């Protein structure tokens, strides 16, 4: 039986970068890797598909920060860049009855029926943003940043409407959530970003309390005020933090990564345009092949846990290695590192864990899939010749080993179809 303490730990690059080469190297050693997180905090990452599937649903794995040994013993400082992931009060850091209580308060906004009701609004928003992308390209000599003008404002606009957040707040909330997700910023920036994010969302909540509407924030405030035992003020703000970050960062990266993948694999794009695969296939293959989240923090074994022959000590902060699991050859075959939008039709399904598994499976997964599918279909229908404005290798990667994408995506949309 392997003990991770006997290995040289992997240091995830705080500045981000493409994770796939490191993932392949680590997977060759095993499904579980020891890691050294920023601040020399010892942790682990689960990388293999089957090991991660088991870990995410394991009854001896918890999400509550009280199980984080280094934090409990005072070895993690207030300016630690990953602290919010551990200590924010909400669904992603709750277990058992608390998790079920918090999830139930939010789940009504993400039922199949409610998500489907959003379809016309998402289509309208998408078409308006395509106009903006076209205008930006004309102003920019034929080149525009697809991430800035399309992939970002679409999910940000949708989650803003769901939460009842005024448009004036959205740019600032994206900037602050970007800093929360970043792993390369200093302690003072970490503290300042988290304080401001809480302050902005407290202002949003106060505005909704004074003028409630048909939105999730108003519903959460009602649960806090009418049935105080169902939601505390800290949980209200924590839930808004999680909803803003998870509600747009994942879909933003998904759309960006899908466009990059299709532009880099024109044969695959042609397969979709010929009807040999559909846009939903593109979304699932992108989720597998280039997951929008690379390493998601944290889960903690509540006892020493043996996973795929490796012991993970109790209280270890563990990263869920979604990008690694998506290209695990043991699960996806010898061509796991190949982008293939026909994979589902050849194999019967595209298995991936990129939206989670078990009790903490992503509540917004149906909405993210809908947004991305609509976005890609309408983007390439209107701009079938859209391509990257430069080589893929010149794109600057996201400054985080949590998120997996690029900071900007300059494209040449080409001539628009009427």
Coordinates of C-alpha atoms in Angstrom, one line a residue, residues 37-380:
X37 CA -0.5 24.1 -1.8
X38 CA 0.4 27.8 -1.5
X39 CA 1.9 28.6 1.9
X40 CA 3.4 25.1 2.1
X41 CA 0.1 23.6 3.1
X42 CA 0.2 19.8 2.6
X43 CA -2.7 18.4 0.6
X44 CA -3.6 15.8 -2.0
X45 CA -5.3 15.6 -5.4
X46 CA -7.4 12.8 -6.8
X47 CA -6.8 12.6 -10.5
X48 CA -8.0 9.2 -11.8
X49 CA -11.6 9.0 -13.1
X50 CA -12.7 6.0 -11.0
X51 CA -10.8 7.1 -7.9
X52 CA -12.4 10.6 -8.1
X53 CA -15.8 9.1 -8.6
X54 CA -15.4 7.0 -5.5
X55 CA -13.9 9.9 -3.5
X56 CA -16.7 12.4 -4.4
X57 CA -19.4 10.1 -3.1
X58 CA -17.4 8.5 -0.2
X59 CA -19.3 8.5 3.1
X60 CA -16.0 9.2 5.0
X61 CA -15.3 12.4 3.1
X62 CA -16.6 15.8 4.3
X63 CA -16.8 19.4 3.1
X64 CA -16.9 21.2 6.4
X65 CA -13.8 23.3 7.3
X66 CA -13.8 21.9 10.9
X67 CA -12.3 18.8 9.3
X68 CA -9.3 20.7 7.8
X69 CA -6.5 19.9 10.2
X70 CA -4.0 22.6 9.2
X71 CA -6.8 25.3 9.4
X72 CA -8.0 24.1 12.8
X73 CA -4.5 24.0 14.2
X74 CA -3.8 27.6 13.0
X75 CA -1.3 26.8 10.2
X76 CA -3.4 28.7 7.5
X77 CA -3.3 32.5 7.5
X78 CA -6.1 35.0 6.8
X79 CA -4.6 35.9 3.5
X80 CA -4.3 32.4 2.2
X81 CA -5.5 32.5 -1.5
X82 CA -7.7 29.4 -1.1
X83 CA -9.3 30.3 2.2
X84 CA -12.7 31.3 0.8
X85 CA -13.1 27.8 -0.7
X86 CA -12.7 26.3 2.8
X87 CA -14.6 28.8 5.0
X88 CA -17.4 30.4 3.0
X89 CA -20.7 29.4 4.6
X90 CA -22.9 27.7 2.0
X91 CA -23.7 24.5 0.2
X92 CA -20.1 23.7 -0.9
X93 CA -18.8 23.7 2.7
X94 CA -21.7 22.0 4.4
X95 CA -22.4 18.4 5.2
X96 CA -25.5 16.3 6.0
X97 CA -28.6 18.1 7.2
X98 CA -27.0 21.5 6.8
X99 CA -26.1 20.7 3.2
X100 CA -29.6 19.5 2.4
X101 CA -31.2 22.5 4.1
X102 CA -29.1 25.0 2.1
X103 CA -29.4 23.1 -1.2
X104 CA -33.2 22.9 -0.8
X105 CA -33.4 26.7 -0.5
X106 CA -31.6 27.2 -3.8
X107 CA -32.8 24.2 -5.8
X108 CA -36.1 25.7 -6.8
X109 CA -34.4 28.1 -9.0
X110 CA -32.7 25.3 -11.0
X111 CA -35.6 22.8 -11.6
X112 CA -35.9 21.5 -15.1
X113 CA -39.1 23.5 -15.6
X114 CA -37.5 26.8 -14.3
X115 CA -34.4 26.3 -16.4
X116 CA -36.4 25.7 -19.5
X117 CA -38.4 28.8 -18.9
X118 CA -35.1 30.7 -19.2
X119 CA -34.5 29.5 -22.7
X120 CA -36.1 32.4 -24.6
X121 CA -34.2 34.9 -22.5
X122 CA -30.9 33.2 -23.0
X123 CA -31.5 33.1 -26.8
X124 CA -32.3 36.9 -26.8
X125 CA -29.3 37.7 -24.6
X126 CA -27.1 35.5 -26.9
X127 CA -28.2 37.2 -30.0
X128 CA -27.6 40.7 -28.5
X129 CA -24.1 39.7 -27.5
X130 CA -23.4 38.4 -31.0
X131 CA -24.3 41.9 -32.3
X132 CA -21.8 43.3 -29.7
X133 CA -19.1 40.8 -30.8
X134 CA -19.6 41.8 -34.5
X135 CA -19.4 45.5 -33.6
X136 CA -16.3 45.0 -31.5
X137 CA -14.6 43.1 -34.4
X138 CA -15.5 45.9 -36.9
X139 CA -14.0 48.4 -34.4
X140 CA -11.0 46.3 -33.9
X141 CA -9.9 45.7 -37.4
X142 CA -11.7 42.4 -37.7
X143 CA -10.6 41.0 -34.3
X144 CA -12.5 40.9 -31.0
X145 CA -12.0 39.2 -27.6
X146 CA -14.7 36.6 -27.6
X147 CA -14.3 36.0 -23.9
X148 CA -14.9 39.6 -23.0
X149 CA -17.7 40.3 -25.5
X150 CA -19.6 37.0 -25.5
X151 CA -18.5 34.2 -23.2
X152 CA -18.4 36.3 -20.0
X153 CA -21.5 38.6 -20.3
X154 CA -23.8 35.7 -21.2
X155 CA -23.6 33.6 -18.0
X156 CA -22.9 36.7 -15.9
X157 CA -26.1 38.3 -17.3
X158 CA -28.1 35.1 -16.7
X159 CA -27.0 34.6 -13.1
X160 CA -27.4 38.3 -12.4
X161 CA -31.1 38.1 -13.5
X162 CA -31.6 34.9 -11.5
X163 CA -30.2 36.5 -8.4
X164 CA -31.8 39.9 -9.0
X165 CA -28.4 41.7 -9.2
X166 CA -28.5 45.1 -10.9
X167 CA -26.4 45.3 -14.1
X168 CA -24.2 48.0 -12.5
X169 CA -22.8 45.5 -10.1
X170 CA -21.9 42.7 -12.6
X171 CA -18.5 43.9 -13.8
X172 CA -17.3 44.5 -10.3
X173 CA -18.6 41.1 -9.1
X174 CA -16.8 39.4 -12.0
X175 CA -13.5 41.1 -11.1
X176 CA -13.8 40.2 -7.5
X177 CA -14.8 36.6 -8.1
X178 CA -11.8 36.4 -10.5
X179 CA -9.6 37.4 -7.6
X180 CA -11.2 34.8 -5.3
X181 CA -10.5 32.1 -7.8
X182 CA -7.0 33.3 -8.5
X183 CA -4.2 31.4 -6.8
X184 CA -1.3 33.8 -7.6
X185 CA -2.3 36.9 -5.6
X186 CA -0.8 38.1 -2.3
X187 CA -2.4 38.0 1.2
X188 CA -3.4 41.7 1.2
X189 CA -5.2 41.3 -2.1
X190 CA -6.9 38.2 -0.9
X191 CA -8.3 39.9 2.2
X192 CA -9.3 43.0 0.3
X193 CA -11.1 41.1 -2.5
X194 CA -13.0 38.9 -0.1
X195 CA -14.1 41.9 2.1
X196 CA -15.3 43.9 -1.0
X197 CA -17.1 40.9 -2.4
X198 CA -19.0 40.4 0.8
X199 CA -19.7 44.1 1.0
X200 CA -21.1 44.3 -2.6
X201 CA -23.3 41.3 -2.1
X202 CA -24.5 42.6 1.3
X203 CA -25.5 45.8 -0.7
X204 CA -27.3 43.6 -3.3
X205 CA -29.1 41.8 -0.5
X206 CA -30.1 45.0 1.2
X207 CA -31.5 46.4 -2.1
X208 CA -33.6 43.2 -2.6
X209 CA -34.8 43.3 1.0
X210 CA -36.1 46.8 0.5
X211 CA -37.5 46.0 -3.0
X212 CA -38.1 42.2 -3.3
X213 CA -38.8 40.6 -6.6
X214 CA -39.1 37.3 -8.4
X215 CA -35.5 36.3 -7.9
X216 CA -33.4 33.9 -5.8
X217 CA -31.9 36.6 -3.5
X218 CA -35.4 37.8 -2.5
X219 CA -36.4 34.2 -1.8
X220 CA -33.4 33.6 0.3
X221 CA -34.0 36.8 2.3
X222 CA -37.6 35.6 2.9
X223 CA -36.3 32.3 4.2
X224 CA -33.9 34.2 6.5
X225 CA -36.5 36.7 7.8
X226 CA -39.6 34.5 8.0
X227 CA -38.0 31.3 9.1
X228 CA -34.7 32.3 10.7
X229 CA -33.6 28.8 11.5
X230 CA -33.5 28.0 7.8
X231 CA -30.8 30.5 6.8
X232 CA -28.5 32.8 8.8
X233 CA -27.2 36.1 7.4
X234 CA -23.7 34.6 7.0
X235 CA -25.2 31.7 5.0
X236 CA -27.2 34.2 2.9
X237 CA -24.1 36.1 1.9
X238 CA -22.1 32.9 1.5
X239 CA -24.7 31.4 -0.8
X240 CA -24.6 34.6 -2.9
X241 CA -20.8 34.4 -3.1
X242 CA -21.0 30.8 -4.3
X243 CA -23.8 31.5 -6.7
X244 CA -22.0 34.4 -8.3
X245 CA -18.7 32.5 -8.7
X246 CA -20.0 29.1 -9.7
X247 CA -22.9 30.6 -11.7
X248 CA -20.7 32.3 -14.2
X249 CA -17.0 31.2 -14.0
X250 CA -17.7 27.6 -15.0
X251 CA -19.9 28.5 -17.9
X252 CA -17.5 31.2 -19.0
X253 CA -14.6 28.8 -19.2
X254 CA -16.8 26.1 -20.8
X255 CA -17.8 28.4 -23.7
X256 CA -14.3 29.7 -24.1
X257 CA -12.7 26.3 -24.1
X258 CA -15.3 24.9 -26.5
X259 CA -14.6 27.7 -29.0
X260 CA -10.9 27.1 -28.7
X261 CA -11.3 23.4 -29.2
X262 CA -13.5 23.8 -32.3
X263 CA -11.2 26.4 -33.8
X264 CA -8.3 24.1 -33.2
X265 CA -10.1 21.1 -34.7
X266 CA -11.9 22.4 -37.8
X267 CA -12.7 18.8 -38.8
X268 CA -14.7 18.5 -35.6
X269 CA -16.6 21.7 -36.3
X270 CA -17.4 20.5 -39.8
X271 CA -18.8 17.3 -38.3
X272 CA -21.2 19.3 -36.2
X273 CA -22.2 21.5 -39.0
X274 CA -22.8 18.4 -41.2
X275 CA -25.0 16.9 -38.5
X276 CA -22.7 14.1 -37.5
X277 CA -22.7 15.4 -34.0
X278 CA -24.8 18.0 -32.3
X279 CA -23.9 21.0 -30.1
X280 CA -24.8 19.1 -26.9
X281 CA -22.0 16.6 -28.0
X282 CA -19.6 19.5 -28.2
X283 CA -20.5 20.6 -24.7
X284 CA -20.0 17.2 -23.2
X285 CA -16.7 16.5 -25.0
X286 CA -15.4 19.9 -23.9
X287 CA -16.4 19.2 -20.3
X288 CA -14.4 16.0 -20.5
X289 CA -11.4 17.1 -22.7
X290 CA -10.8 20.5 -21.3
X291 CA -12.8 20.8 -18.0
X292 CA -13.6 24.4 -17.0
X293 CA -12.4 23.6 -13.5
X294 CA -9.0 22.0 -13.1
X295 CA -8.5 21.4 -9.3
X296 CA -11.5 22.2 -7.1
X297 CA -10.9 22.8 -3.4
X298 CA -11.7 21.1 -0.9
X299 CA -12.9 17.8 0.7
X300 CA -11.4 16.2 3.8
X301 CA -11.3 12.6 4.8
X302 CA -12.7 12.2 8.3
X303 CA -10.5 9.2 8.9
X304 CA -7.3 7.9 7.2
X305 CA -8.7 6.9 3.8
X306 CA -7.3 4.4 1.4
X307 CA -8.0 5.3 -2.2
X308 CA -6.7 3.3 -5.1
X309 CA -4.0 1.9 -2.8
X310 CA -2.9 5.3 -1.5
X311 CA -3.5 6.5 2.1
X312 CA -4.8 10.0 2.4
X313 CA -4.5 11.1 6.1
X314 CA -7.5 12.4 8.0
X315 CA -8.0 16.1 7.7
X316 CA -6.0 16.5 4.5
X317 CA -7.3 19.2 2.1
X318 CA -8.0 17.3 -1.1
X319 CA -8.4 18.8 -4.6
X320 CA -10.8 17.2 -7.0
X321 CA -8.8 16.9 -10.2
X322 CA -11.5 17.3 -12.8
X323 CA -9.2 18.1 -15.8
X324 CA -7.0 15.1 -15.1
X325 CA -9.9 12.7 -14.7
X326 CA -11.3 13.9 -18.0
X327 CA -8.3 12.6 -19.8
X328 CA -7.6 9.5 -17.8
X329 CA -6.8 6.7 -20.3
X330 CA -8.0 4.1 -17.9
X331 CA -11.5 5.5 -18.2
X332 CA -11.6 7.1 -21.7
X333 CA -9.3 4.9 -23.7
X334 CA -6.0 5.3 -25.5
X335 CA -7.3 8.4 -27.3
X336 CA -8.4 10.2 -24.1
X337 CA -6.3 13.2 -25.0
X338 CA -8.0 13.6 -28.4
X339 CA -10.9 16.0 -28.8
X340 CA -13.7 14.1 -30.6
X341 CA -17.2 15.4 -30.8
X342 CA -18.5 12.1 -32.1
X343 CA -17.2 10.2 -29.1
X344 CA -20.6 9.8 -27.5
X345 CA -22.1 8.4 -30.7
X346 CA -19.2 5.9 -31.1
X347 CA -19.0 4.8 -27.4
X348 CA -22.6 5.3 -26.3
X349 CA -21.8 8.1 -23.8
X350 CA -19.2 10.6 -22.7
X351 CA -18.5 9.9 -19.1
X352 CA -17.0 12.7 -17.1
X353 CA -17.0 14.2 -13.7
X354 CA -16.5 17.8 -14.6
X355 CA -19.7 19.0 -13.0
X356 CA -19.2 16.8 -9.9
X357 CA -20.7 13.7 -8.6
X358 CA -22.7 12.6 -5.5
X359 CA -24.5 14.9 -3.1
X360 CA -22.6 18.0 -4.2
X361 CA -23.2 17.5 -7.9
X362 CA -23.4 20.9 -9.5
X363 CA -26.9 22.3 -9.0
X364 CA -26.6 24.6 -12.0
X365 CA -25.4 21.9 -14.4
X366 CA -28.6 21.9 -16.6
X367 CA -28.4 25.7 -16.9
X368 CA -24.7 25.7 -17.8
X369 CA -25.4 23.0 -20.4
X370 CA -28.3 25.0 -21.9
X371 CA -26.3 28.3 -22.0
X372 CA -23.3 26.7 -23.6
X373 CA -25.3 24.8 -26.2
X374 CA -27.3 27.8 -27.2
X375 CA -24.2 30.0 -27.3
X376 CA -22.2 27.7 -29.5
X377 CA -25.0 26.9 -31.9
X378 CA -25.9 30.5 -32.5
X379 CA -22.3 31.7 -32.6
X380 CA -21.2 29.3 -35.3

